[in-house]
GROMACS .gro file of C-alpha atoms in nm:
model
  321
    1MET     CA    1   0.169  -3.283   5.143
    2LEU     CA    2  -0.203  -3.300   5.069
    3LYS     CA    3  -0.258  -2.985   5.272
    4ASN     CA    4   0.004  -2.797   5.070
    5SER     CA    5  -0.147  -2.916   4.744
    6PHE     CA    6  -0.493  -2.811   4.858
    7ARG     CA    7  -0.364  -2.467   4.960
    8MET     CA    8  -0.194  -2.426   4.623
    9LEU     CA    9  -0.516  -2.523   4.444
   10VAL     CA   10  -0.718  -2.273   4.649
   11ALA     CA   11  -0.463  -2.000   4.578
   12LEU     CA   12  -0.471  -2.082   4.206
   13LEU     CA   13  -0.851  -2.072   4.193
   14PHE     CA   14  -0.850  -1.745   4.384
   15SER     CA   15  -0.599  -1.596   4.141
   16LEU     CA   16  -0.804  -1.713   3.845
   17GLY     CA   17  -1.115  -1.559   4.000
   18LEU     CA   18  -0.935  -1.229   4.044
   19LEU     CA   19  -0.812  -1.243   3.683
   20VAL     CA   20  -1.163  -1.307   3.547
   21ALA     CA   21  -1.305  -1.029   3.763
   22CYS     CA   22  -1.034  -0.789   3.644
   23ASN     CA   23  -1.097  -0.880   3.280
   24GLN     CA   24  -1.468  -0.826   3.323
   25GLU     CA   25  -1.406  -0.493   3.491
   26ASN     CA   26  -1.166  -0.388   3.215
   27ALA     CA   27  -1.417  -0.489   2.947
   28GLN     CA   28  -1.692  -0.294   3.121
   29GLN     CA   29  -1.464   0.007   3.157
   30GLN     CA   30  -1.364  -0.013   2.791
   31ALA     CA   31  -1.729  -0.034   2.686
   32GLN     CA   32  -1.810   0.264   2.905
   33ASN     CA   33  -1.520   0.460   2.757
   34GLU     CA   34  -1.645   0.383   2.405
   35GLU     CA   35  -1.995   0.494   2.500
   36ASN     CA   36  -1.860   0.815   2.651
   37LYS     CA   37  -1.656   0.880   2.336
   38ILE     CA   38  -1.967   0.838   2.120
   39GLU     CA   39  -2.173   1.069   2.340
   40GLU     CA   40  -1.898   1.331   2.328
   41ALA     CA   41  -1.928   1.332   1.945
   42PHE     CA   42  -2.275   1.483   1.976
   43PRO     CA   43  -2.430   1.717   1.893
   44VAL     CA   44  -2.301   1.678   1.539
   45THR     CA   45  -2.392   1.877   1.229
   46VAL     CA   46  -2.378   1.712   0.887
   47THR     CA   47  -2.442   1.851   0.541
   48ASP     CA   48  -2.649   1.614   0.330
   49ALA     CA   49  -2.667   1.562  -0.048
   50LEU     CA   50  -2.917   1.845  -0.089
   51GLY     CA   51  -2.695   2.091   0.095
   52ASN     CA   52  -2.911   2.086   0.409
   53GLU     CA   53  -2.733   2.123   0.741
   54ILE     CA   54  -2.881   1.883   0.997
   55THR     CA   55  -2.784   1.892   1.363
   56ILE     CA   56  -2.825   1.563   1.547
   57ASP     CA   57  -2.828   1.623   1.921
   58LYS     CA   58  -2.749   1.272   2.045
   59LYS     CA   59  -2.665   0.927   1.913
   60PRO     CA   60  -2.972   0.800   1.722
   61GLU     CA   61  -3.146   0.515   1.899
   62ARG     CA   62  -3.412   0.457   1.632
   63ILE     CA   63  -3.324   0.469   1.262
   64VAL     CA   64  -3.524   0.426   0.941
   65SER     CA   65  -3.351   0.367   0.606
   66LEU     CA   66  -3.530   0.429   0.275
   67ILE     CA   67  -3.294   0.255   0.033
   68PRO     CA   68  -3.097  -0.074   0.035
   69SER     CA   69  -2.751   0.085   0.002
   70ASN     CA   70  -2.805   0.295   0.314
   71THR     CA   71  -2.933  -0.011   0.499
   72GLU     CA   72  -2.634  -0.227   0.406
   73THR     CA   73  -2.397   0.044   0.526
   74LEU     CA   74  -2.587   0.101   0.850
   75PHE     CA   75  -2.573  -0.271   0.929
   76ALA     CA   76  -2.201  -0.275   0.846
   77LEU     CA   77  -2.161   0.010   1.097
   78GLY     CA   78  -2.304  -0.221   1.364
   79LEU     CA   79  -2.644  -0.053   1.399
   80ASN     CA   80  -2.870  -0.359   1.384
   81ASP     CA   81  -3.042  -0.277   1.714
   82GLU     CA   82  -3.102   0.085   1.616
   83ILE     CA   83  -3.257   0.012   1.275
   84VAL     CA   84  -3.636  -0.006   1.314
   85GLY     CA   85  -3.753   0.034   0.953
   86VAL     CA   86  -3.625  -0.033   0.600
   87SER     CA   87  -3.755  -0.016   0.242
   88ASN     CA   88  -3.945  -0.298   0.074
   89TYR     CA   89  -3.640  -0.372  -0.143
   90ASP     CA   90  -3.394  -0.430   0.141
   91ASN     CA   91  -3.262  -0.786   0.123
   92TYR     CA   92  -2.916  -0.773   0.281
   93PRO     CA   93  -2.808  -0.868   0.538
   94GLU     CA   94  -3.063  -1.130   0.644
   95GLU     CA   95  -3.147  -0.923   0.951
   96ALA     CA   96  -3.287  -0.656   0.720
   97LEU     CA   97  -3.566  -0.894   0.620
   98GLU     CA   98  -3.688  -0.894   0.980
   99LYS     CA   99  -3.724  -0.517   1.004
  100GLU     CA  100  -4.048  -0.325   0.954
  101LYS     CA  101  -4.107  -0.236   0.588
  102VAL     CA  102  -4.186   0.129   0.515
  103GLY     CA  103  -4.256   0.131   0.140
  104ASP     CA  104  -4.061   0.173  -0.181
  105MET     CA  105  -3.990   0.481  -0.396
  106GLU     CA  106  -4.289   0.642  -0.228
  107PRO     CA  107  -4.242   0.566   0.143
  108ASP     CA  108  -4.531   0.514   0.382
  109ILE     CA  109  -4.500   0.834   0.584
  110GLU     CA  110  -4.759   0.736   0.846
  111LYS     CA  111  -4.579   0.405   0.903
  112ILE     CA  112  -4.246   0.581   0.940
  113ILE     CA  113  -4.384   0.831   1.191
  114SER     CA  114  -4.541   0.547   1.391
  115LEU     CA  115  -4.195   0.390   1.430
  116LYS     CA  116  -4.080   0.708   1.610
  117PRO     CA  117  -3.736   0.731   1.448
  118ASP     CA  118  -3.475   0.982   1.559
  119VAL     CA  119  -3.330   0.991   1.208
  120VAL     CA  120  -3.452   0.888   0.863
  121PHE     CA  121  -3.185   0.828   0.599
  122ALA     CA  122  -3.325   0.903   0.254
  123HIS     CA  123  -3.143   0.899  -0.080
  124GLU     CA  124  -3.068   1.163  -0.340
  125SER     CA  125  -3.191   0.942  -0.627
  126SER     CA  126  -3.550   0.942  -0.496
  127SER     CA  127  -3.558   1.253  -0.278
  128HIS     CA  128  -3.732   1.471  -0.538
  129ASN     CA  129  -4.016   1.223  -0.591
  130ALA     CA  130  -4.056   1.187  -0.215
  131GLU     CA  131  -4.004   1.556  -0.130
  132GLU     CA  132  -4.354   1.610   0.010
  133GLY     CA  133  -4.328   1.305   0.233
  134LEU     CA  134  -3.981   1.399   0.356
  135ASN     CA  135  -4.109   1.744   0.449
  136GLN     CA  136  -4.389   1.579   0.648
  137LEU     CA  137  -4.125   1.388   0.842
  138ARG     CA  138  -3.933   1.708   0.907
  139ASP     CA  139  -4.253   1.879   1.023
  140ALA     CA  140  -4.307   1.589   1.262
  141GLY     CA  141  -3.973   1.671   1.426
  142ILE     CA  142  -3.781   1.383   1.268
  143LYS     CA  143  -3.430   1.444   1.138
  144VAL     CA  144  -3.402   1.362   0.767
  145VAL     CA  145  -3.060   1.309   0.610
  146VAL     CA  146  -3.043   1.267   0.231
  147VAL     CA  147  -2.743   1.054   0.133
  148ASN     CA  148  -2.563   1.129  -0.194
  149ASP     CA  149  -2.633   0.922  -0.506
  150ALA     CA  150  -2.283   0.784  -0.553
  151SER     CA  151  -2.157   0.686  -0.898
  152SER     CA  152  -1.791   0.625  -0.808
  153PHE     CA  153  -1.598   0.457  -0.530
  154GLU     CA  154  -1.486   0.795  -0.397
  155GLU     CA  155  -1.850   0.904  -0.367
  156VAL     CA  156  -1.934   0.574  -0.194
  157TYR     CA  157  -1.670   0.654   0.068
  158GLN     CA  158  -1.834   0.994   0.116
  159ALA     CA  159  -2.174   0.829   0.168
  160ILE     CA  160  -2.033   0.585   0.423
  161ASP     CA  161  -1.863   0.870   0.607
  162LEU     CA  162  -2.187   1.071   0.616
  163LEU     CA  163  -2.383   0.778   0.762
  164ALA     CA  164  -2.108   0.703   1.013
  165THR     CA  165  -2.078   1.065   1.128
  166ALA     CA  166  -2.453   1.103   1.171
  167THR     CA  167  -2.480   0.785   1.378
  168GLY     CA  168  -2.178   0.826   1.604
  169THR     CA  169  -1.989   0.539   1.439
  170LYS     CA  170  -1.713   0.745   1.279
  171GLU     CA  171  -1.432   0.505   1.370
  172LYS     CA  172  -1.617   0.205   1.231
  173GLY     CA  173  -1.690   0.401   0.913
  174GLU     CA  174  -1.323   0.483   0.869
  175GLU     CA  175  -1.239   0.116   0.924
  176ILE     CA  176  -1.485   0.008   0.651
  177ILE     CA  177  -1.348   0.265   0.407
  178GLU     CA  178  -0.985   0.170   0.475
  179THR     CA  179  -1.068  -0.200   0.431
  180MET     CA  180  -1.235  -0.125   0.097
  181LYS     CA  181  -0.941   0.086  -0.020
  182ALA     CA  182  -0.691  -0.182   0.081
  183LYS     CA  183  -0.880  -0.447  -0.114
  184MET     CA  184  -0.908  -0.217  -0.415
  185LYS     CA  185  -0.534  -0.155  -0.406
  186GLU     CA  186  -0.470  -0.529  -0.394
  187ILE     CA  187  -0.691  -0.580  -0.701
  188GLU     CA  188  -0.523  -0.293  -0.887
  189GLU     CA  189  -0.181  -0.443  -0.817
  190LYS     CA  190  -0.287  -0.779  -0.960
  191ALA     CA  191  -0.437  -0.607  -1.264
  192LYS     CA  192  -0.095  -0.465  -1.351
  193GLU     CA  193  -0.005  -0.816  -1.471
  194ILE     CA  194  -0.253  -0.777  -1.760
  195GLN     CA  195  -0.067  -0.654  -2.066
  196PRO     CA  196  -0.238  -0.418  -2.317
  197GLU     CA  197  -0.256  -0.690  -2.581
  198ASP     CA  198  -0.432  -0.923  -2.335
  199GLN     CA  199  -0.706  -0.679  -2.234
  200VAL     CA  200  -1.052  -0.794  -2.336
  201ASP     CA  201  -1.355  -0.607  -2.471
  202VAL     CA  202  -1.660  -0.649  -2.247
  203TRP     CA  203  -2.031  -0.605  -2.311
  204VAL     CA  204  -2.227  -0.557  -1.986
  205GLU     CA  205  -2.594  -0.642  -2.022
  206VAL     CA  206  -2.808  -0.501  -1.741
  207GLU     CA  207  -3.137  -0.566  -1.920
  208PRO     CA  208  -3.198  -0.843  -2.175
  209ALA     CA  209  -3.315  -0.823  -2.536
  210PRO     CA  210  -3.504  -0.655  -2.683
  211ASN     CA  211  -3.412  -0.362  -2.454
  212LEU     CA  212  -3.036  -0.427  -2.418
  213TYR     CA  213  -2.942  -0.163  -2.164
  214THR     CA  214  -2.579  -0.135  -2.063
  215THR     CA  215  -2.346   0.071  -1.846
  216GLY     CA  216  -2.138   0.363  -1.974
  217LYS     CA  217  -1.912   0.620  -1.811
  218ASN     CA  218  -1.975   0.743  -1.456
  219THR     CA  219  -2.113   0.412  -1.330
  220PHE     CA  220  -1.964   0.161  -1.086
  221MET     CA  221  -1.945  -0.112  -1.346
  222HIS     CA  222  -1.745   0.106  -1.583
  223GLU     CA  223  -1.506   0.206  -1.306
  224MET     CA  224  -1.470  -0.158  -1.202
  225LEU     CA  225  -1.387  -0.265  -1.558
  226SER     CA  226  -1.130   0.013  -1.585
  227ILE     CA  227  -0.965  -0.090  -1.259
  228ILE     CA  228  -0.923  -0.452  -1.374
  229ARG     CA  229  -0.806  -0.337  -1.719
  230ALA     CA  230  -1.103  -0.457  -1.919
  231ASN     CA  231  -1.246  -0.243  -2.200
  232ASN     CA  232  -1.611  -0.147  -2.168
  233ILE     CA  233  -1.743  -0.140  -2.526
  234ALA     CA  234  -1.995   0.125  -2.415
  235GLY     CA  235  -1.726   0.328  -2.241
  236ASP     CA  236  -1.771   0.621  -2.476
  237GLN     CA  237  -2.134   0.658  -2.366
  238GLU     CA  238  -2.264   0.834  -2.054
  239GLY     CA  239  -2.452   0.656  -1.773
  240TRP     CA  240  -2.707   0.387  -1.856
  241VAL     CA  241  -2.762   0.354  -2.233
  242GLN     CA  242  -2.955   0.136  -2.476
  243PHE     CA  243  -2.798  -0.051  -2.769
  244THR     CA  244  -2.943  -0.243  -3.061
  245GLU     CA  245  -2.838  -0.602  -3.127
  246GLU     CA  246  -2.661  -0.489  -3.443
  247GLU     CA  247  -2.457  -0.234  -3.248
  248VAL     CA  248  -2.345  -0.492  -2.992
  249VAL     CA  249  -2.256  -0.752  -3.256
  250LYS     CA  250  -2.054  -0.492  -3.446
  251LYS     CA  251  -1.852  -0.420  -3.129
  252ASN     CA  252  -1.756  -0.791  -3.123
  253PRO     CA  253  -1.705  -0.831  -2.744
  254ASP     CA  254  -1.470  -1.098  -2.605
  255VAL     CA  255  -1.670  -1.130  -2.284
  256ILE     CA  256  -2.036  -1.075  -2.197
  257VAL     CA  257  -2.142  -0.999  -1.839
  258ILE     CA  258  -2.510  -1.016  -1.748
  259THR     CA  259  -2.659  -0.880  -1.427
  260TYR     CA  260  -3.016  -1.008  -1.436
  261ALA     CA  261  -2.983  -1.386  -1.399
  262ASP     CA  262  -3.144  -1.363  -1.055
  263TYR     CA  263  -3.481  -1.281  -1.213
  264VAL     CA  264  -3.458  -1.414  -1.572
  265LYS     CA  265  -3.462  -1.792  -1.604
  266ASN     CA  266  -3.178  -1.947  -1.808
  267ALA     CA  267  -3.039  -1.601  -1.877
  268LYS     CA  268  -2.697  -1.721  -1.991
  269GLU     CA  269  -2.847  -1.984  -2.222
  270GLN     CA  270  -3.069  -1.721  -2.381
  271VAL     CA  271  -2.767  -1.505  -2.466
  272LEU     CA  272  -2.573  -1.801  -2.606
  273SER     CA  273  -2.866  -1.902  -2.825
  274ARG     CA  274  -2.908  -1.566  -3.003
  275GLU     CA  275  -2.871  -1.645  -3.370
  276ALA     CA  276  -2.736  -1.303  -3.466
  277TRP     CA  277  -2.464  -1.332  -3.200
  278LYS     CA  278  -2.325  -1.674  -3.298
  279ASP     CA  279  -2.001  -1.530  -3.439
  280VAL     CA  280  -1.936  -1.293  -3.149
  281PRO     CA  281  -1.617  -1.416  -2.969
  282ALA     CA  282  -1.787  -1.414  -2.626
  283VAL     CA  283  -2.059  -1.647  -2.755
  284LYS     CA  284  -1.829  -1.866  -2.967
  285ASN     CA  285  -1.596  -1.919  -2.670
  286ASN     CA  286  -1.873  -1.953  -2.410
  287ARG     CA  287  -1.749  -1.650  -2.220
  288VAL     CA  288  -2.083  -1.530  -2.084
  289TYR     CA  289  -2.095  -1.473  -1.708
  290ASP     CA  290  -2.361  -1.359  -1.467
  291VAL     CA  291  -2.281  -1.147  -1.162
  292HIS     CA  292  -2.515  -1.047  -0.884
  293PRO     CA  293  -2.653  -0.700  -0.961
  294ASP     CA  294  -2.644  -0.586  -0.597
  295LEU     CA  295  -2.268  -0.641  -0.583
  296VAL     CA  296  -2.191  -0.425  -0.885
  297SER     CA  297  -2.452  -0.151  -0.863
  298ARG     CA  298  -2.543  -0.099  -0.497
  299PRO     CA  299  -2.322   0.177  -0.350
  300GLY     CA  300  -2.211   0.018  -0.025
  301PRO     CA  301  -1.936  -0.187   0.139
  302ARG     CA  302  -2.000  -0.494  -0.080
  303LEU     CA  303  -1.886  -0.320  -0.401
  304VAL     CA  304  -1.538  -0.464  -0.345
  305GLU     CA  305  -1.696  -0.812  -0.361
  306GLY     CA  306  -1.850  -0.710  -0.692
  307ILE     CA  307  -1.520  -0.606  -0.847
  308GLU     CA  308  -1.362  -0.930  -0.725
  309GLU     CA  309  -1.641  -1.134  -0.886
  310LEU     CA  310  -1.596  -0.946  -1.213
  311ALA     CA  311  -1.220  -0.985  -1.207
  312LYS     CA  312  -1.234  -1.361  -1.144
  313ALA     CA  313  -1.481  -1.409  -1.431
  314ILE     CA  314  -1.300  -1.194  -1.687
  315TYR     CA  315  -0.938  -1.276  -1.598
  316PRO     CA  316  -0.950  -1.610  -1.410
  317GLU     CA  317  -0.583  -1.679  -1.482
  318ILE     CA  318  -0.492  -1.366  -1.282
  319PHE     CA  319  -0.759  -1.338  -1.014
  320ALA     CA  320  -0.907  -1.685  -0.955
  321GLU     CA  321  -0.619  -1.803  -0.740
   0.00000   0.00000   0.00000
């Protein structure tokens, strides 16, 4: 009896060993297949925001990013190990803080070259100011891809796709885009519950008094407000615009959203204490909210978090469930 039990135990352990070995072999084979698939994607030619055609011969092993939005997307694509340099402003994810810093709007070209990147991802918004430096990188044999300056969700998807294609992470890029679209659709469906008479007027303050800059058409914040059926009181203006206190008070907003509380102490209290604003509904009803600026202005995968944060603040009865 004991002998039979012992034999059964040995057979079971042997079977388990075979199963583990098979699983390990399958995992290794799957990883190899994925690697082969990536390699087969190269060489790849992409057209960047400046209309330049750049051919990348093989999957980049060393990457430098010159703007936070590119960096966030590259990390989301799973390229932590490949990223060797980022801008001074990069603060997300935490791993970005550990990377070599290569400057700000005027990148440190010598530092970048010393990092020996295969590809440098620049950005359309600063490419003209940094044109001479970017040409130096090109002359040094480094591929430079300028990513579009997105001002809508559709353009964000294009930027993600460009970064994914250039780095051999096309499938992951498509997954990120589809996840963002699905979340957006979910938010839009909830927003349908908001009736026209219940829609609120919103003043978005991206810079405090006395400057009072806000967001108009063709910005993420405006698109976000439209999606959740909130009225941007500066929606008839274009881009980033400046208002006077009198102009804002006259618009009589129901809600005030501020995006600078991370660097201005007691930002909300300062807004609530403005004497000239005391009769504005948003102030009277204590409907002043701060949202993190990176979530609502940085063109990357976290924009969906930004629209969720806005929605929960402005229509808590609909979205804060």
